[in-house]
Coordinates of C-alpha atoms and ligand atoms in Angstrom, one line a residue:
M1 CA 15.4 -6.8 13.3
E2 CA 17.6 -6.3 16.3
R3 CA 18.8 -2.9 15.2
L4 CA 17.4 -0.2 12.9
E5 CA 19.9 2.5 13.8
D6 CA 22.2 3.5 10.9
R7 CA 20.6 0.9 8.6
V8 CA 19.0 1.9 5.3
A9 CA 15.2 1.9 4.5
V10 CA 13.6 2.4 1.1
V11 CA 10.0 3.6 1.0
T12 CA 8.1 3.7 -2.2
G13 CA 5.2 6.2 -2.5
G14 CA 7.3 8.1 0.0
A15 CA 6.4 11.6 -1.0
G16 CA 3.1 11.8 0.8
G17 CA 0.6 10.1 3.1
I18 CA 1.6 6.9 4.7
G19 CA 5.0 6.7 2.8
L20 CA 6.2 10.0 4.1
A21 CA 5.0 9.1 7.7
L22 CA 7.0 5.9 7.3
G23 CA 10.1 7.8 6.2
R24 CA 9.7 10.1 9.2
A25 CA 9.2 7.2 11.7
L26 CA 12.1 5.1 10.3
G27 CA 14.3 8.2 10.3
E28 CA 13.4 9.0 13.9
A29 CA 14.3 5.4 14.7
G30 CA 17.8 6.2 13.4
M31 CA 17.6 4.8 9.9
R32 CA 18.9 6.4 6.7
V33 CA 15.9 6.8 4.5
V34 CA 15.4 6.7 0.7
L35 CA 12.1 8.0 -0.4
A36 CA 10.9 6.9 -3.9
D37 CA 8.0 8.4 -5.6
V38 CA 6.7 9.2 -9.1
G39 CA 5.7 12.8 -8.0
E40 CA 8.9 14.7 -8.5
D41 CA 7.9 18.0 -6.8
K42 CA 6.2 16.3 -3.9
L43 CA 9.3 14.1 -3.4
E44 CA 11.6 17.1 -3.2
A45 CA 9.4 18.7 -0.6
A46 CA 9.2 15.5 1.4
V47 CA 12.9 15.1 1.5
A48 CA 13.4 18.7 2.5
E49 CA 10.8 18.2 5.3
L50 CA 12.8 15.2 6.7
H51 CA 16.1 17.1 6.4
V52 CA 14.6 19.9 8.6
Q53 CA 13.9 17.2 11.2
G54 CA 17.6 16.1 11.0
I55 CA 16.8 12.8 9.2
D56 CA 19.3 11.4 6.6
A57 CA 17.0 11.3 3.6
L58 CA 17.5 10.8 -0.1
G59 CA 14.9 11.2 -2.8
V60 CA 14.9 9.1 -5.9
V61 CA 12.2 9.7 -8.6
T62 CA 10.8 6.2 -9.3
D63 CA 7.9 4.7 -11.1
V64 CA 7.3 1.4 -9.4
S65 CA 5.3 0.1 -12.4
D66 CA 8.5 0.1 -14.4
P67 CA 11.1 -2.6 -13.4
S68 CA 14.0 -0.6 -14.8
S69 CA 13.0 2.4 -12.7
V70 CA 12.9 0.2 -9.6
Q71 CA 16.3 -1.2 -10.5
A72 CA 17.6 2.4 -10.8
L73 CA 16.2 3.0 -7.3
H74 CA 18.0 0.0 -6.0
D75 CA 21.3 1.0 -7.7
A76 CA 21.1 4.6 -6.4
T77 CA 20.4 3.3 -2.9
V78 CA 23.3 0.9 -2.9
K79 CA 25.6 3.4 -4.5
H80 CA 24.8 6.1 -1.9
H81 CA 24.6 4.0 1.2
G82 CA 26.5 0.8 0.3
A83 CA 23.6 -1.4 1.6
V84 CA 19.8 -1.7 2.0
H85 CA 18.0 -3.3 4.9
V86 CA 14.3 -2.4 4.9
V87 CA 12.1 -2.1 1.8
C88 CA 8.6 -0.7 2.1
N89 CA 6.7 -1.5 -1.1
N90 CA 4.0 1.1 -0.3
A91 CA 3.2 3.1 -3.5
G92 CA -0.4 2.6 -4.4
I93 CA -3.3 4.2 -6.3
G94 CA -7.1 4.0 -6.3
A95 CA -8.3 3.5 -9.9
G96 CA -11.6 5.1 -9.1
A97 CA -13.6 3.4 -11.8
E98 CA -17.4 4.0 -11.9
G99 CA -20.3 1.6 -12.3
P100 CA -20.4 -2.2 -12.7
L101 CA -17.0 -3.9 -13.0
W102 CA -18.0 -5.6 -16.2
E103 CA -18.1 -2.1 -17.8
H104 CA -14.8 -1.0 -16.4
E105 CA -12.0 -0.2 -18.9
E106 CA -9.0 -2.5 -19.2
R107 CA -7.0 0.6 -18.4
D108 CA -8.6 0.9 -15.0
W109 CA -7.3 -2.7 -14.3
Q110 CA -3.9 -2.1 -16.0
W111 CA -3.2 1.0 -13.9
A112 CA -4.1 -0.6 -10.6
L113 CA -2.3 -3.8 -11.4
A114 CA 0.8 -1.9 -12.6
V115 CA 1.2 0.1 -9.5
N116 CA -0.4 -1.8 -6.6
L117 CA 0.7 -5.3 -7.7
W118 CA 3.5 -5.1 -10.2
G119 CA 5.1 -2.3 -8.1
V120 CA 5.3 -4.8 -5.2
I121 CA 6.6 -7.6 -7.4
H122 CA 9.3 -5.3 -8.9
G123 CA 10.3 -4.3 -5.4
V124 CA 10.6 -7.9 -4.2
N125 CA 12.4 -9.1 -7.4
T126 CA 14.8 -6.2 -7.3
F127 CA 15.6 -5.9 -3.6
V128 CA 15.3 -9.4 -2.1
P129 CA 18.4 -10.8 -3.9
T130 CA 20.5 -8.0 -2.4
L131 CA 18.9 -8.4 1.1
L132 CA 19.9 -12.1 1.0
A133 CA 23.3 -11.6 -0.6
Q134 CA 24.3 -9.1 2.1
G135 CA 23.9 -11.8 4.8
D136 CA 22.7 -9.1 7.2
E137 CA 19.3 -8.5 8.8
G138 CA 16.7 -7.3 6.3
H139 CA 12.9 -6.9 6.0
V140 CA 10.3 -6.3 3.3
V141 CA 7.0 -4.6 4.2
N142 CA 4.3 -4.7 1.6
T143 CA 1.3 -2.4 1.9
S144 CA -2.1 -4.1 1.5
S145 CA -5.4 -2.8 2.7
G146 CA -8.4 -4.1 4.7
N147 CA -10.2 -3.5 1.4
G148 CA -9.3 -6.7 -0.5
G149 CA -6.7 -7.8 2.0
I150 CA -9.5 -8.8 4.5
A151 CA -12.7 -8.4 2.4
P152 CA -13.4 -6.4 -0.7
L153 CA -15.6 -3.3 -1.0
P154 CA -17.4 -4.5 -4.1
N155 CA -17.5 -1.1 -5.8
T156 CA -13.7 -0.9 -5.9
P157 CA -12.7 -4.1 -7.7
Q158 CA -9.4 -3.1 -9.1
Y159 CA -8.1 -1.8 -5.8
A160 CA -9.5 -4.8 -3.8
V161 CA -8.1 -7.4 -6.2
T162 CA -4.6 -5.9 -6.1
K163 CA -4.6 -5.6 -2.3
A164 CA -5.8 -9.2 -1.9
A165 CA -2.9 -10.3 -4.2
V166 CA -0.4 -8.3 -2.1
V167 CA -1.4 -10.4 1.0
T168 CA -1.0 -13.7 -0.9
L169 CA 2.3 -12.6 -2.4
T170 CA 3.7 -11.6 1.0
E171 CA 2.6 -14.9 2.6
C172 CA 4.4 -16.7 -0.2
L173 CA 7.4 -14.5 0.3
F174 CA 7.4 -15.1 4.0
G175 CA 7.1 -18.9 3.5
Q176 CA 10.0 -19.0 1.0
L177 CA 12.3 -16.7 2.9
R178 CA 11.8 -18.8 6.0
S179 CA 13.1 -21.8 4.2
V180 CA 16.4 -20.0 3.2
T181 CA 17.2 -17.5 6.0
D182 CA 16.3 -16.4 9.5
R183 CA 17.8 -13.0 8.8
V184 CA 15.4 -11.5 6.2
G185 CA 11.7 -11.2 7.1
A186 CA 8.5 -10.0 5.5
S187 CA 5.4 -8.3 6.7
V188 CA 2.1 -7.2 5.2
L189 CA 0.7 -3.8 6.3
F190 CA -3.0 -3.0 6.7
P191 CA -3.2 0.7 7.3
G192 CA -6.0 1.6 9.7
P193 CA -8.2 0.7 11.5
H194 CA -10.0 3.7 10.0
M195 CA -9.3 5.3 6.6
L196 CA -6.4 7.7 6.3
R197 CA -7.0 11.2 4.9
T198 CA -4.3 10.9 2.3
G199 CA -3.9 11.5 -1.5
L200 CA -5.1 8.0 -2.2
F201 CA -8.8 8.9 -2.8
E202 CA -7.8 11.5 -5.3
S203 CA -5.2 9.4 -7.2
W204 CA -7.1 10.2 -10.4
R205 CA -5.5 13.7 -10.3
T206 CA -2.2 12.3 -11.4
R207 CA -3.3 9.3 -13.5
P208 CA -0.5 8.7 -16.1
E209 CA -1.2 9.3 -19.7
R210 CA -0.5 5.7 -20.7
F211 CA -3.3 4.5 -18.4
A212 CA -5.6 7.4 -19.3
K213 CA -9.3 6.6 -19.7
L214 CA -10.4 6.0 -23.3
R215 CA -14.1 6.7 -22.5
P216 CA -15.4 9.9 -20.8
R217 CA -16.6 9.4 -17.3
Q218 CA -20.4 9.5 -16.7
T219 CA -20.0 11.0 -13.2
P220 CA -17.4 13.4 -11.8
Y221 CA -14.5 11.9 -10.0
V222 CA -15.0 11.7 -6.2
T223 CA -13.0 13.8 -3.9
V224 CA -12.3 13.1 -0.2
D225 CA -14.8 15.8 0.7
D226 CA -17.4 14.0 -1.5
L227 CA -16.7 10.7 0.2
E228 CA -17.2 12.3 3.6
A229 CA -20.5 13.9 2.4
Q230 CA -21.6 10.5 1.1
M231 CA -20.8 8.8 4.4
R232 CA -22.5 11.4 6.4
A233 CA -25.6 11.1 4.2
A234 CA -25.6 7.4 4.9
G235 CA -25.5 8.2 8.7
I236 CA -21.8 7.2 9.1
E237 CA -19.5 9.8 10.8
P238 CA -16.1 9.5 9.0
R239 CA -13.3 8.4 11.3
Y240 CA -9.6 8.7 10.5
T241 CA -6.4 7.1 11.5
E242 CA -3.2 9.3 11.4
P243 CA -0.4 8.1 9.1
A244 CA 2.0 8.5 12.0
E245 CA 0.1 5.9 14.0
V246 CA 0.4 3.4 11.1
A247 CA 4.1 4.2 10.7
E248 CA 4.8 3.6 14.4
R249 CA 3.1 0.2 14.1
V250 CA 5.5 -0.6 11.2
V251 CA 8.6 0.3 13.2
A252 CA 7.4 -1.9 16.1
A253 CA 6.7 -4.8 13.7
L254 CA 10.3 -4.5 12.3
R255 CA 11.7 -4.7 15.7
T256 CA 9.6 -7.8 16.6
N257 CA 9.6 -9.4 13.2
T258 CA 5.8 -9.4 13.1
F259 CA 4.2 -10.6 9.8
W260 CA 0.6 -9.2 10.2
I261 CA 0.8 -5.5 10.7
L262 CA -2.9 -5.3 11.5
P263 CA -4.4 -2.7 13.8
E264 CA -6.0 -4.2 16.9
S265 CA -9.6 -3.1 16.6
E266 CA -12.9 -4.7 17.0
H267 CA -14.0 -3.6 13.6
T268 CA -11.0 -5.3 11.9
D269 CA -11.5 -8.5 13.9
D270 CA -15.2 -8.5 13.0
S271 CA -14.4 -8.2 9.3
I272 CA -11.9 -11.0 9.5
R273 CA -14.4 -13.2 11.4
A274 CA -17.3 -12.4 9.1
R275 CA -15.5 -13.6 6.0
A276 CA -13.9 -16.6 7.7
D277 CA -17.3 -17.6 9.2
S278 CA -19.0 -17.3 5.8
M279 CA -16.4 -19.5 4.2
L280 CA -16.5 -22.1 7.0
A281 CA -20.3 -22.2 6.8
R282 CA -20.2 -22.3 3.0
H283 CA -22.6 -19.3 3.1
N284 CA -22.8 -16.8 0.2
P285 CA -20.8 -13.6 1.1
D286 CA -23.3 -11.7 3.3
Y287 CA -20.5 -9.7 4.8
L288 CA -20.1 -7.5 1.7
S289 CA -21.1 -3.9 2.0
P290 CA -23.9 -2.9 -0.3
V291 CA -23.0 -1.1 -3.6
P292 CA -24.7 2.3 -3.7
G293 CA -27.6 2.1 -6.1
G294 CA -27.1 -1.6 -6.6
G295 CA -30.0 -4.2 -6.5
G296 CA -30.1 -7.5 -4.6
G297 CA -28.1 -10.4 -5.9
R298 CA -29.1 -14.0 -6.6
K299 CA -28.6 -16.1 -3.4
Ligands
LIG1 N1 -5.4 6.0 2.8 C1 -5.9 4.9 3.3 O1 -7.0 5.0 4.0 C2 -5.3 3.6 3.0 C3 -5.9 2.4 3.6 C4 -5.3 1.2 3.3 C5 -4.2 1.1 2.5 N2 -3.6 2.2 1.9 C6 -2.4 2.0 1.1 O2 -1.4 2.8 1.6 C7 -0.4 3.0 0.6 C8 -0.1 4.5 0.6 O3 -1.2 5.3 0.2 P1 -1.6 6.7 0.9 O4 -2.9 6.5 1.6 O5 -0.5 7.2 1.7 O6 -1.9 7.5 -0.4 P2 -1.1 8.7 -1.1 O7 -1.8 8.9 -2.4 O8 -1.0 9.9 -0.2 O9 0.4 8.1 -1.3 C9 0.7 7.2 -2.4 C10 2.0 7.7 -3.0 O10 2.3 6.8 -4.1 C11 2.8 7.5 -5.2 N3 2.7 6.8 -6.4 C12 1.6 6.6 -7.2 N4 1.9 5.9 -8.3 C13 3.2 5.6 -8.2 C14 4.2 4.9 -9.0 N5 3.8 4.4 -10.2 N6 5.5 4.9 -8.6 C15 5.9 5.4 -7.4 N7 5.0 6.1 -6.6 C16 3.7 6.2 -7.0 C17 2.0 8.8 -5.1 O11 2.6 9.9 -5.9 C18 1.8 9.1 -3.7 O12 2.8 9.9 -3.2 C19 -1.1 2.6 -0.7 O13 -0.6 1.3 -1.1 C20 -2.5 2.5 -0.3 O14 -3.2 1.6 -1.2 C21 -4.1 3.4 2.2

């Protein structure tokens, strides 16, 4: 996009973590920002925080898994600002299921698919027709993850499956948009190169009732602190990327119309290469990280 100033950006999952950093960075770039999140109190605090920084921010309580809620977000945005130019379909959750995937509950799948995949589909279906009808510049940014988007961590199947799907969906979107306009673009975001210390790893704290587990967990839910302890026990020192760094990369990608918002890092490139090499050589996936407590697989 040639100009971000005075244009309107919608960010889902905007009340915390990467979404709030996106709101801040887009606001600092001169955009009017609409933060959408299912967490009402967090959203209010996030909007207040951006106001203190002098950013034009509006909060709209939204559940991205519900198409009528996303439609209401669209309508509130257009009513308030008269237009919309950038849509960041960023809301996401980690289902946090335990044990082998063939024992996971359908509700683990339903929750992850509803937010991480249907949330993006609803965002695309609701906003793209308006982006096109406006005849102005516009852009859609869908948040994937290296986990699934590049290669899956086998012990997080729901998350990895949805994030792989987000890459494919965004590639299809890019290909189709390209055939009808040169004014509306699409990008897929891979936050990183390291993990971000956000609420994602403790999504279970706000798991909605309609996706609540039916069977009691065998092990306690994992917190970020537990994760860090597990990594250190495995001899890995946790490293983090700041949400602001990811958000800056998104702003730069909007300005340059860059599809792959992928951190430049040796680790990322090694992951891409390892999977591509395995496919090209018709080798079984030896690039997958081991599942804690898991045995060896059939070759
Ligand atoms: N944290 C990481 O290391 C990391 C890495 C790669 C990708 N991501 C992705 O980045 C995105 C943002 O995650 P984050 O790390 O900032 O986590 P986060 O938990 O801090 O933020 C996610 C936000 O989404 C909101 N949300 C959850 N369900 C929603 C729903 N149904 N409707 C609307 N909002 C909803 C939450 O309330 C929360 O504010 C996610 O898509 C996540 O998968 C994160």
